[in-house]
Coordinates of C-alpha atoms in Angstrom, one line a residue:
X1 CA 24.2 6.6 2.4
X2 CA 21.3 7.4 0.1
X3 CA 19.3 10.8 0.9
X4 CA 16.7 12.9 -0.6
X5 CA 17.4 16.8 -0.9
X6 CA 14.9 19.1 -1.4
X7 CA 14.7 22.8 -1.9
X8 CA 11.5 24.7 -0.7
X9 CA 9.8 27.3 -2.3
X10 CA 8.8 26.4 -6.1
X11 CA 5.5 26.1 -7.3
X12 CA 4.9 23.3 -9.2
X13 CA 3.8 23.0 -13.1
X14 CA 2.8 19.8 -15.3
X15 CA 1.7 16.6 -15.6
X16 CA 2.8 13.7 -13.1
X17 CA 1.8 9.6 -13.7
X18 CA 0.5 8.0 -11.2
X19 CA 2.1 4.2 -11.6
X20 CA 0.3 0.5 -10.5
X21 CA -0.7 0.1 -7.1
X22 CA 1.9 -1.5 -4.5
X23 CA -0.7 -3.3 -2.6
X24 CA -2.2 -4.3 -5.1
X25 CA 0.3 -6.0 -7.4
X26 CA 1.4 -7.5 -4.1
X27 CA -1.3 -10.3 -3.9
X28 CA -1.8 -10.5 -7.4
X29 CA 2.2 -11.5 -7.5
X30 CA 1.7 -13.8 -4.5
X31 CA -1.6 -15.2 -6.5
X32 CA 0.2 -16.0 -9.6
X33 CA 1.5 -19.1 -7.8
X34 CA -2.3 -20.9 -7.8
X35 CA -1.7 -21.5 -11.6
X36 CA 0.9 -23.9 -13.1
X37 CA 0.5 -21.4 -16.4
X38 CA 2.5 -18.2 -17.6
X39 CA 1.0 -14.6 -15.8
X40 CA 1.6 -11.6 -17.2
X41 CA 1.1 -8.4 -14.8
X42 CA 0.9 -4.7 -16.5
X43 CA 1.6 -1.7 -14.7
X44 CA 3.8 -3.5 -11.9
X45 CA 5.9 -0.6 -10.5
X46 CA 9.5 -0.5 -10.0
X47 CA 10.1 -0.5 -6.3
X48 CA 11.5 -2.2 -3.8
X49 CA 8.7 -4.2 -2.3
X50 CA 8.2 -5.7 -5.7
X51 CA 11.4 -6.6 -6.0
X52 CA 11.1 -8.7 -2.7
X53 CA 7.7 -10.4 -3.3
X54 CA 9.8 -11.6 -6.7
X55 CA 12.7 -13.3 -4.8
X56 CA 10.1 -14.4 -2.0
X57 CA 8.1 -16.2 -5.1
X58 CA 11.3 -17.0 -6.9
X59 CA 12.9 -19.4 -3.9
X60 CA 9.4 -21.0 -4.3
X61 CA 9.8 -22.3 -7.6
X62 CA 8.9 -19.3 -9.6
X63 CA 10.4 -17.7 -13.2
X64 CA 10.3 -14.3 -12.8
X65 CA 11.1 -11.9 -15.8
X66 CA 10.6 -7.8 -16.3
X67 CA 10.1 -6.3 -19.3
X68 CA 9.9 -2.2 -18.5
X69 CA 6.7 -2.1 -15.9
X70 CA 5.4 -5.6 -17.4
X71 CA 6.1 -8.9 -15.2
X72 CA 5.9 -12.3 -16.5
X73 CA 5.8 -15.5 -14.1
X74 CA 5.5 -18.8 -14.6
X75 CA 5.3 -21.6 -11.5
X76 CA 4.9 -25.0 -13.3
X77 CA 5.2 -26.4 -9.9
X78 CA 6.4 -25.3 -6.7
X79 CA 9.5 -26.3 -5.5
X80 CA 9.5 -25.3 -2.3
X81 CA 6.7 -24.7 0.7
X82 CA 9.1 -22.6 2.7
X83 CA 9.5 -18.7 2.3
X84 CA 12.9 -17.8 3.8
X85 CA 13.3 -15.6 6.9
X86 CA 15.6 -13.3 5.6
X87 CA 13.4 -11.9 2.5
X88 CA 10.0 -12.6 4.8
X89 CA 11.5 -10.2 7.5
X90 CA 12.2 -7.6 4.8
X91 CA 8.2 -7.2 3.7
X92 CA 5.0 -8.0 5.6
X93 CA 3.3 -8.4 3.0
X94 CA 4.9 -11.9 2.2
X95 CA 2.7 -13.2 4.6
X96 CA 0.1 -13.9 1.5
X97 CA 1.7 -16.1 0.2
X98 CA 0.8 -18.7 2.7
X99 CA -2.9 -18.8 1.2
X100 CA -1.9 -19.6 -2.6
X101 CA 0.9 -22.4 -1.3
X102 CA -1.4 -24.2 1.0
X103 CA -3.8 -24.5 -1.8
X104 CA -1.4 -25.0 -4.3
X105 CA 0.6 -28.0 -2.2
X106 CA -1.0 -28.6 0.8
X107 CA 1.7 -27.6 3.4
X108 CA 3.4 -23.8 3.8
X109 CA 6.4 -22.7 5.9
X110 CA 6.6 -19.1 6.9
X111 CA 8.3 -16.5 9.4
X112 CA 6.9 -13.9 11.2
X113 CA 6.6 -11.0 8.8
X114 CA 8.1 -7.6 9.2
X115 CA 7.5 -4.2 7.2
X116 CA 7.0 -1.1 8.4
X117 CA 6.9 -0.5 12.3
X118 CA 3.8 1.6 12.3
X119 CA 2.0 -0.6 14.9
X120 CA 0.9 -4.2 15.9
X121 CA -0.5 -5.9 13.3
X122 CA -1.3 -9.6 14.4
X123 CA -1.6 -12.2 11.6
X124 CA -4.0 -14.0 14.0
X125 CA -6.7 -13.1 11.6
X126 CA -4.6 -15.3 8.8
X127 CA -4.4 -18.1 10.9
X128 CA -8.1 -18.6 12.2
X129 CA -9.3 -18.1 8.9
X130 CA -7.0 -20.8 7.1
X131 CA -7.6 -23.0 10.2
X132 CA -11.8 -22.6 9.3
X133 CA -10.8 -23.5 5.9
X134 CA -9.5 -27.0 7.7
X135 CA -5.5 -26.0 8.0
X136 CA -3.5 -27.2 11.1
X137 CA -1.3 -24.5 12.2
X138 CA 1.9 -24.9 14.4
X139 CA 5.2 -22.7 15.5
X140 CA 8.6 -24.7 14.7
X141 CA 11.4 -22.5 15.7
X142 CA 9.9 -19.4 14.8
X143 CA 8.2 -20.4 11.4
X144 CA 4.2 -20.9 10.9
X145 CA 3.6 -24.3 9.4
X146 CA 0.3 -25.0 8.1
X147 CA -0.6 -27.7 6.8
X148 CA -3.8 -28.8 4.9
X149 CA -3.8 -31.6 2.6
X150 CA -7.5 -30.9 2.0
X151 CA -9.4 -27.4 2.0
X152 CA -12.7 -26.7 2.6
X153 CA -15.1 -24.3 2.1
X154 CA -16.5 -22.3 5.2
X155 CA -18.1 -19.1 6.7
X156 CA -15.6 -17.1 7.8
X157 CA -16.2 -13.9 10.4
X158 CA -13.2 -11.9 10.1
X159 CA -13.1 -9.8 14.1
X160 CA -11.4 -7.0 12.0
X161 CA -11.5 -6.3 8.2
X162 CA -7.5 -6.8 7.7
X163 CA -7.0 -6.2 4.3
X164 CA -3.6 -9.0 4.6
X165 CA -6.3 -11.6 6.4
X166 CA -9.2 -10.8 3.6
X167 CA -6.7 -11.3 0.5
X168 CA -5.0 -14.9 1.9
X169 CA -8.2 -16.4 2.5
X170 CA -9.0 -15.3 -0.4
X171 CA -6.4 -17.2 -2.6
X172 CA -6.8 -20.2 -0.1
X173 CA -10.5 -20.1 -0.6
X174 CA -10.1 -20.2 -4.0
X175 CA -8.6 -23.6 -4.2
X176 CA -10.5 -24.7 -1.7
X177 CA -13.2 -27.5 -1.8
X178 CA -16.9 -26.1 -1.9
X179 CA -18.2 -22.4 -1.4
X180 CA -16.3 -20.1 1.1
X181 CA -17.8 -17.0 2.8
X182 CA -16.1 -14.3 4.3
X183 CA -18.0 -12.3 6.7
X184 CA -17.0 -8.3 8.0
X185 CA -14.5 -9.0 5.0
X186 CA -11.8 -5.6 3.7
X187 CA -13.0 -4.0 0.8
X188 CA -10.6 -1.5 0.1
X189 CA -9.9 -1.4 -4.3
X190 CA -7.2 -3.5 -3.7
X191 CA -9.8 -6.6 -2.8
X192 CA -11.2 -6.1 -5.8
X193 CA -8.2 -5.9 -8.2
X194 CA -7.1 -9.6 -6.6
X195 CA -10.6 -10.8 -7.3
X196 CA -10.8 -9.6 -11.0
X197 CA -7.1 -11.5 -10.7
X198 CA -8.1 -14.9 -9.3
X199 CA -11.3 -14.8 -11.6
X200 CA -9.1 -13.9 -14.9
X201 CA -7.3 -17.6 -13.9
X202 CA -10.4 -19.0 -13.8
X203 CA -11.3 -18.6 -9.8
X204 CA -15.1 -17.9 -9.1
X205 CA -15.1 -14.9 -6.8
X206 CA -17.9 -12.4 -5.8
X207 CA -18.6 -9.7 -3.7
X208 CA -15.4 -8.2 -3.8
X209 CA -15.5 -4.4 -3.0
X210 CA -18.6 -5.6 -0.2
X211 CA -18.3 -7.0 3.1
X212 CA -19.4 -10.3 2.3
X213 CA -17.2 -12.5 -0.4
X214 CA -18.4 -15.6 -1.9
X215 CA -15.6 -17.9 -3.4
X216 CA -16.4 -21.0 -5.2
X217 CA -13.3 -23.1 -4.8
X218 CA -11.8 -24.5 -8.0
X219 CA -9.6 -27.8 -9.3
X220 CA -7.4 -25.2 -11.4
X221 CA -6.2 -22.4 -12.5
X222 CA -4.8 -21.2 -15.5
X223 CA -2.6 -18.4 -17.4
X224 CA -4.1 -14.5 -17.5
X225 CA -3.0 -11.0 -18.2
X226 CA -3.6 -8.2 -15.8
X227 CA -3.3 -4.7 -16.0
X228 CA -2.6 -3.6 -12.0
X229 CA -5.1 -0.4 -11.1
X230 CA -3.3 2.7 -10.4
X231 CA -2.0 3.3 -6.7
X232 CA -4.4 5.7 -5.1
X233 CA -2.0 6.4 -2.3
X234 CA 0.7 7.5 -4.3
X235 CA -1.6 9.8 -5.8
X236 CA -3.2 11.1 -3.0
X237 CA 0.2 12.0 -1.9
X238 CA 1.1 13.9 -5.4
X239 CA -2.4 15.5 -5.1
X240 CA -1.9 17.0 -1.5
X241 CA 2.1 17.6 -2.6
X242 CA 0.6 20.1 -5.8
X243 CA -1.9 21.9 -3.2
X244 CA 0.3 22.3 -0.6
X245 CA 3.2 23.7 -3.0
X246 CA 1.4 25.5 -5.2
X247 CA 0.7 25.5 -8.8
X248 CA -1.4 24.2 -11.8
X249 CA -0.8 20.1 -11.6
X250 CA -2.7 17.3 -13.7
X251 CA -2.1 14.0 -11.7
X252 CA -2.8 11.2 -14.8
X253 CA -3.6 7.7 -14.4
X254 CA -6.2 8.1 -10.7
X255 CA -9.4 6.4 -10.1
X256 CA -11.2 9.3 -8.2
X257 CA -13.7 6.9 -6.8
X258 CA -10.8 5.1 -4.8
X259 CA -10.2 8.5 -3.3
X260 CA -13.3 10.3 -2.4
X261 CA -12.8 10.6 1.2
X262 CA -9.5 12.3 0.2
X263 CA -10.9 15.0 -2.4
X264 CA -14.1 15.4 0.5
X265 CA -11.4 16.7 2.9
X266 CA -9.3 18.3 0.1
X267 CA -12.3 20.6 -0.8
X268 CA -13.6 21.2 3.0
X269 CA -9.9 22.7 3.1
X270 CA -10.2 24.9 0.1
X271 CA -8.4 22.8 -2.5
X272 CA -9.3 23.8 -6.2
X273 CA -9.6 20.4 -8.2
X274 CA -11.9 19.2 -11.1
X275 CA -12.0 15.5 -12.1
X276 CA -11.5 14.0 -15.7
X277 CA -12.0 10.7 -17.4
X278 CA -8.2 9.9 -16.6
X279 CA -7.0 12.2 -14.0
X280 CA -7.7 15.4 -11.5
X281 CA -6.3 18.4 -12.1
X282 CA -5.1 20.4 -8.8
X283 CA -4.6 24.4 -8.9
X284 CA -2.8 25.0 -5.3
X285 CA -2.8 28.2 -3.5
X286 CA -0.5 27.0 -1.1
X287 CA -2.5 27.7 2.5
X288 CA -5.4 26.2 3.2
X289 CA -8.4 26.0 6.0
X290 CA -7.8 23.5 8.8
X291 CA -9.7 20.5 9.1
X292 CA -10.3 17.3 11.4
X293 CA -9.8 14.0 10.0
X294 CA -10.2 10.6 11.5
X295 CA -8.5 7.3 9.6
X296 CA -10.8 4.4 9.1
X297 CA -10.9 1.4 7.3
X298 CA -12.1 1.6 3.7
X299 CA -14.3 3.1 2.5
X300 CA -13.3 5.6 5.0
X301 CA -10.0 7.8 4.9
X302 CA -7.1 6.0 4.3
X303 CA -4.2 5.7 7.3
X304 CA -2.1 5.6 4.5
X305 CA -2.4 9.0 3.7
X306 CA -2.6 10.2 7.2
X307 CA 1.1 11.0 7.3
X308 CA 0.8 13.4 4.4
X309 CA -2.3 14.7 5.4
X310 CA -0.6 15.9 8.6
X311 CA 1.9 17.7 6.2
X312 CA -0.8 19.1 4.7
X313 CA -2.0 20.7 7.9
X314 CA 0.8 22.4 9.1
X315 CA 0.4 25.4 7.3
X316 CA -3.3 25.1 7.2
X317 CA -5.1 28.4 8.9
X318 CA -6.3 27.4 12.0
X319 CA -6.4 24.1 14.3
X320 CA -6.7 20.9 12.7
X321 CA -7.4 17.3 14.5
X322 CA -6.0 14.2 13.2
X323 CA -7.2 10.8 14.7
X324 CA -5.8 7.8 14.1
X325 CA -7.6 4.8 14.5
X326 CA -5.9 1.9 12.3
X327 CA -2.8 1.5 13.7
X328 CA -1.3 2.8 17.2
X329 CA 1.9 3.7 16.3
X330 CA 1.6 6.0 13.1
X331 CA 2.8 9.2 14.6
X332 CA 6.6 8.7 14.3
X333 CA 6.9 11.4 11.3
X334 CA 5.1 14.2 14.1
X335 CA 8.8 14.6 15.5
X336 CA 10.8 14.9 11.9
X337 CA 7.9 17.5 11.1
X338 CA 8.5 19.5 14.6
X339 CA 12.1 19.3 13.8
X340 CA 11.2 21.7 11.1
X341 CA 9.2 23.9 13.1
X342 CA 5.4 22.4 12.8
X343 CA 3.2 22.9 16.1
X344 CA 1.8 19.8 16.4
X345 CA 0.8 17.7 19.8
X346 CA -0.1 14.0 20.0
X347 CA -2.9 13.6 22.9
X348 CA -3.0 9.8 22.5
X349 CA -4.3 8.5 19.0
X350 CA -4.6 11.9 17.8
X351 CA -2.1 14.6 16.5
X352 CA -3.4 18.3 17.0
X353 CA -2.0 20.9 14.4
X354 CA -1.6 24.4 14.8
X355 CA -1.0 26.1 11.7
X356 CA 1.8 27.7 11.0
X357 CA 2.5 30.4 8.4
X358 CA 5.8 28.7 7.0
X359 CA 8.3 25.7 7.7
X360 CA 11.9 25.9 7.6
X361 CA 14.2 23.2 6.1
X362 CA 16.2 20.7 8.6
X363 CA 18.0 17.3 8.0
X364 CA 15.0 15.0 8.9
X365 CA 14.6 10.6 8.8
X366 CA 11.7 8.6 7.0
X367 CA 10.6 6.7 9.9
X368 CA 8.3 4.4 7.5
X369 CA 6.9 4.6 4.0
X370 CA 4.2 7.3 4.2
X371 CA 6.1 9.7 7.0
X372 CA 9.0 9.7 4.1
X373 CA 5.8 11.0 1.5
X374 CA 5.1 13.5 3.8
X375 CA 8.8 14.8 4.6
X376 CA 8.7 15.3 1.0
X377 CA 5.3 17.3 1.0
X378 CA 6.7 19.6 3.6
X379 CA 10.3 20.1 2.4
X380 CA 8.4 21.2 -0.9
X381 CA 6.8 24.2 1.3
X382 CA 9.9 25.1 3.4
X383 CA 12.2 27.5 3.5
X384 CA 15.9 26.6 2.8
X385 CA 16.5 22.5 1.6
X386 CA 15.8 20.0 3.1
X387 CA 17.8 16.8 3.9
X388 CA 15.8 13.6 4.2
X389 CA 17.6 10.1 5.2
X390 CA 15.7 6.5 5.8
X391 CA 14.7 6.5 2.0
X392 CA 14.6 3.2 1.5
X393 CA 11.4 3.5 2.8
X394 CA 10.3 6.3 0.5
X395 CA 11.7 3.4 -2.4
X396 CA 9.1 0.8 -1.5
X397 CA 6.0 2.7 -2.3
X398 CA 6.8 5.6 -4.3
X399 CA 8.3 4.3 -8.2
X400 CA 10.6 7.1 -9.4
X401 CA 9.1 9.9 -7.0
X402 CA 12.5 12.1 -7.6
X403 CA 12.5 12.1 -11.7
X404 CA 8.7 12.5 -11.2
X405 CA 8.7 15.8 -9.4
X406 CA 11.3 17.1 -10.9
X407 CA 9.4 16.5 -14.3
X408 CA 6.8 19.0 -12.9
X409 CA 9.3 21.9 -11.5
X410 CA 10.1 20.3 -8.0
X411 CA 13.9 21.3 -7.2
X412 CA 14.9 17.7 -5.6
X413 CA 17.7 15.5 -6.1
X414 CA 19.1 11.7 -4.7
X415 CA 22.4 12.1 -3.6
X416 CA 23.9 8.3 -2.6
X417 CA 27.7 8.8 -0.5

C-alpha cells in the first residue's frame, strides 16, 4: 500500500518548479501519431498518465523513448487502429487518440474511456464532431469504431466547449480534406499548446485560445520539437499550498496569464503575491478572508482547482460559497476534509464553508486527482500528521509532489507497505 504522510504545522521556505502540463502533453503525445517522422516533446512530466498515453500509443505502432523529462516518438506507420481496453479504461484521456488515427488510417477502434469519477462526461461531443467531419460511427461489443476512409472539412458547433471534443477534432481536422471550423470551441491554454503542436508538423491551425478554430486540413505531416507549457493546475495548487501554510515561496516555471482567475480570488482573500517574468512569489499568512467562487469553463476558474480551493477555505475567516458548475460529482474530497474537522455543507452543486480556526490531522483517501492536492493543502495546516491513501491518484497529475515540498520545508514523506 502506498500512502502519503504529512505533518502539519511548518511554514514553508524556497523555491518550488512547476513541471509541463499533464493535459497538455496528453494531446500533443496522442498528436504525434499524424506524422510518420521523429517528435521530440520537452518538459513531459513523469507521471502516471503519461506513462499510459505511451503504452496506449505504443500498442499502435509507436517508438517511444525518455530521456530525463524529454520524449522522443516515432510512428512510421501505425500498426494497429485498435487501443486496448485495459490501458483505455485506465485514462480518459485516451479517447484522443481516435482523432489522429482516423486521419492517419482511416478506421479507429476504441473503448469507453475511464479516468477519474468526478462526474458524467459524455464523449457524444467526439462522436458528432468526427461524424460532421464524414466518419461512420458504430458500437461492436463495447468498442467505438469509426471509420472514415475520406475526411472532410466542416462547421462544427460544439453544444458544450469540451476541452477532450475541441482537441480530437482538432487532430482529425487537421488531416482532413478542405477547411474545418469549430464553433463554441474550448479555449483553455492547453488548446493552444496542441495548436502550436500540429502547426510545428506542418498543420494549418488558427484561432486557438478563441472560440472559433479554423483548420486547414493537410496531405502530411512531418517531425517537430516541442517544449510542453508549464501546468497551471499544479501550480495553482503549490500557490494556494504556500498561502495556506505559511511562509515566503517563489513558485518558478508559471504562466500567470493562464491563472488570473486564480490570483483574482487569491488577492480578494488577502493573499500577498507579486508576479515575475518566470514565476510568482507567495508570502502566506496562513488565515485568510472567505470568498465565493463559482467553476466555469475557461477563461473562467478552473474545476480543477476547486478541490484545493475548498482546502483553502476551511480556515478562511468567515463563510465562503463554492459552486460547482463543470462536473456534478466533484465534491467527493468534502467528506475526507470533514473527517478532519472542516464545517462544510453541500446544498446541491455547491459546498458552503464555515471557517474554522485550525484542522486536526486524520487518516483520509484521495478520491480523485485534485481532492488528493487538496488533502495535501490541508494536512500541511493541521495539527498532528496526516495519513493520506488512494495516491495513485495524486501520481497522475502531480510529478514528484513529495521531493518537491519537502525541498521547500514541508515535513511529508511516501511510505509504500
Amino acid at each position: 500500500m502506498n500512502k502519503i504522510i504529512v505533518a502539519g504545522g511548518r511554514s514553508l521556505e524556497g523555491k518550488i518548479t512547476v513541471s509541463g502540463a499533464k493535459n497538455a502533453v496528453l494531446p500533443i503525445i496522442a498528436a504525434s501519431l499524424l506524422s510518420p517522422e521523429p517528435i521530440r516533446i520537452d518538459d513531459a512530466p513523469h507521471l502516471l498518465d503519461v506513462d499510459v498515453m505511451c503504452q496506449v500509443i505504443g500498442t499502435l505502432g509507436a517508438s517511444v523513448r525518455r530521456e530525463g523529462s524529454r520524449l522522443y516518438i516515432e510512428t512510421p506507420e501505425i500498426t494497429s487502429i485498435e487501443a486496448p481496453h485495459d490501458l483505455v479504461s485506465r485514462m480518459r484521456a485516451s479517447i484522443v487518440t481516435m482523432g489522429p488515427v482516423l486521419a492517419r488510417t482511416g478506421r479507429v477502434r476504441i473503448s469507453h474511456p475511464g479516468g477519474c469519477a468526478i462526474g458524467s462526461r459524455p464523449i457524444n461531443w467526439h462522436l458528432k464532431g468526427l461524424e460532421a467531419l464524414g466518419a461512420e460511427v458504430r458500437m461492436d461489443h463495447g468498442y467505438l469504431d469509426v471509420s472514415a476512409p475520406v475526411l472532410k472539412g466542416a462547421r462544427i458547433y460544439l453544444d458544450f466547449p469540451s476541452v477532450g471534443a475541441t482537441e480530437n477534432i482538432m487532430m482529425a481536422a487537421a488531416g482532413a480534406q478542405g477547411m474545418t471550423y469549430i464553433e463554441n470551441a474550448a479555449q483553455e491554454p492547453e488548446i493552444i499548446d496542441l495548436a502550436n503542436f500540429l502547426n510545428q508538423m506542418g498543420g494549418k491551425v488558427r484561432g486557438a485560445g478563441t472560440n472559433v478554430i479554423r483548420i486547414e486540413g493537410v496531405r502530411e505531416f512531418h517531425g517537430a520539437t516541442h517544449t510542453v507549457i508549464p501546468d497551471r493546475i499544479e501550480a495553482g495548487s503549490y500557490l494556494l499550498m504556500a498561502a495556506a501554510a505559511g511562509g515566503d515561496i517563489f513558485v518558478q516555471n508559471v504562466i500567470a496569464d493562464h491563472l488570473k482567475p486564480l490570483l483574482a480570488k487569491m488577492e480578494e482573500a488577502g493573499v500577498y503575491f507579486r508576479v515575475v517574468d518566470d514565476g510568482i512569489r507567495v508570502v502566506g499568512e496562513g488565515v485568510y478572508n472567505a470568498v465565493d467562487v463559482k467553476t466555469q469553463v475557461h477563461p473562467g476558474f478552473p474545476t480543477d482547482l476547486q478541490a484545493p480551493f475548498s482546502a483553502f477555505l476551511t480556515r478562511a475567516n468567515g463563510t465562503g460559497v463554492i459552486t460547482e458548475t463543470v462536473f456534478e460529482n466533484r465534491f467527493m474530497h468534502v467528506d475526507e476534509l470533514k473527517r478532519m474537522g472542516s464545517d462544510i455543507k453541500i446544498e446541491g452543486r455547491s459546498a458552503i464553508i464555515q471557517g474554522i480556526q485550525r484542522l486536526n490531522a486524520a487518516p483520509v483517501t484521495a478520491t480523485d486527482l485534485r481532492a488528493g492536492a487538496a488533502l495535501i493543502l490541508a494536512a500541511l495546516t493541521a495539527d498532528g500528521e496526516t495519513e493520506i491513501q488512494g495516491v495513485h491518484h495524486i501520481d497522475r497529475g502531480y510529478e514528484y509532489i513529495v521531493e518537491k515540498l519537502s525541498g521547500i520545508g514541508a515535513q511529508v514523506r511516501r511510505e509504500i507497505e
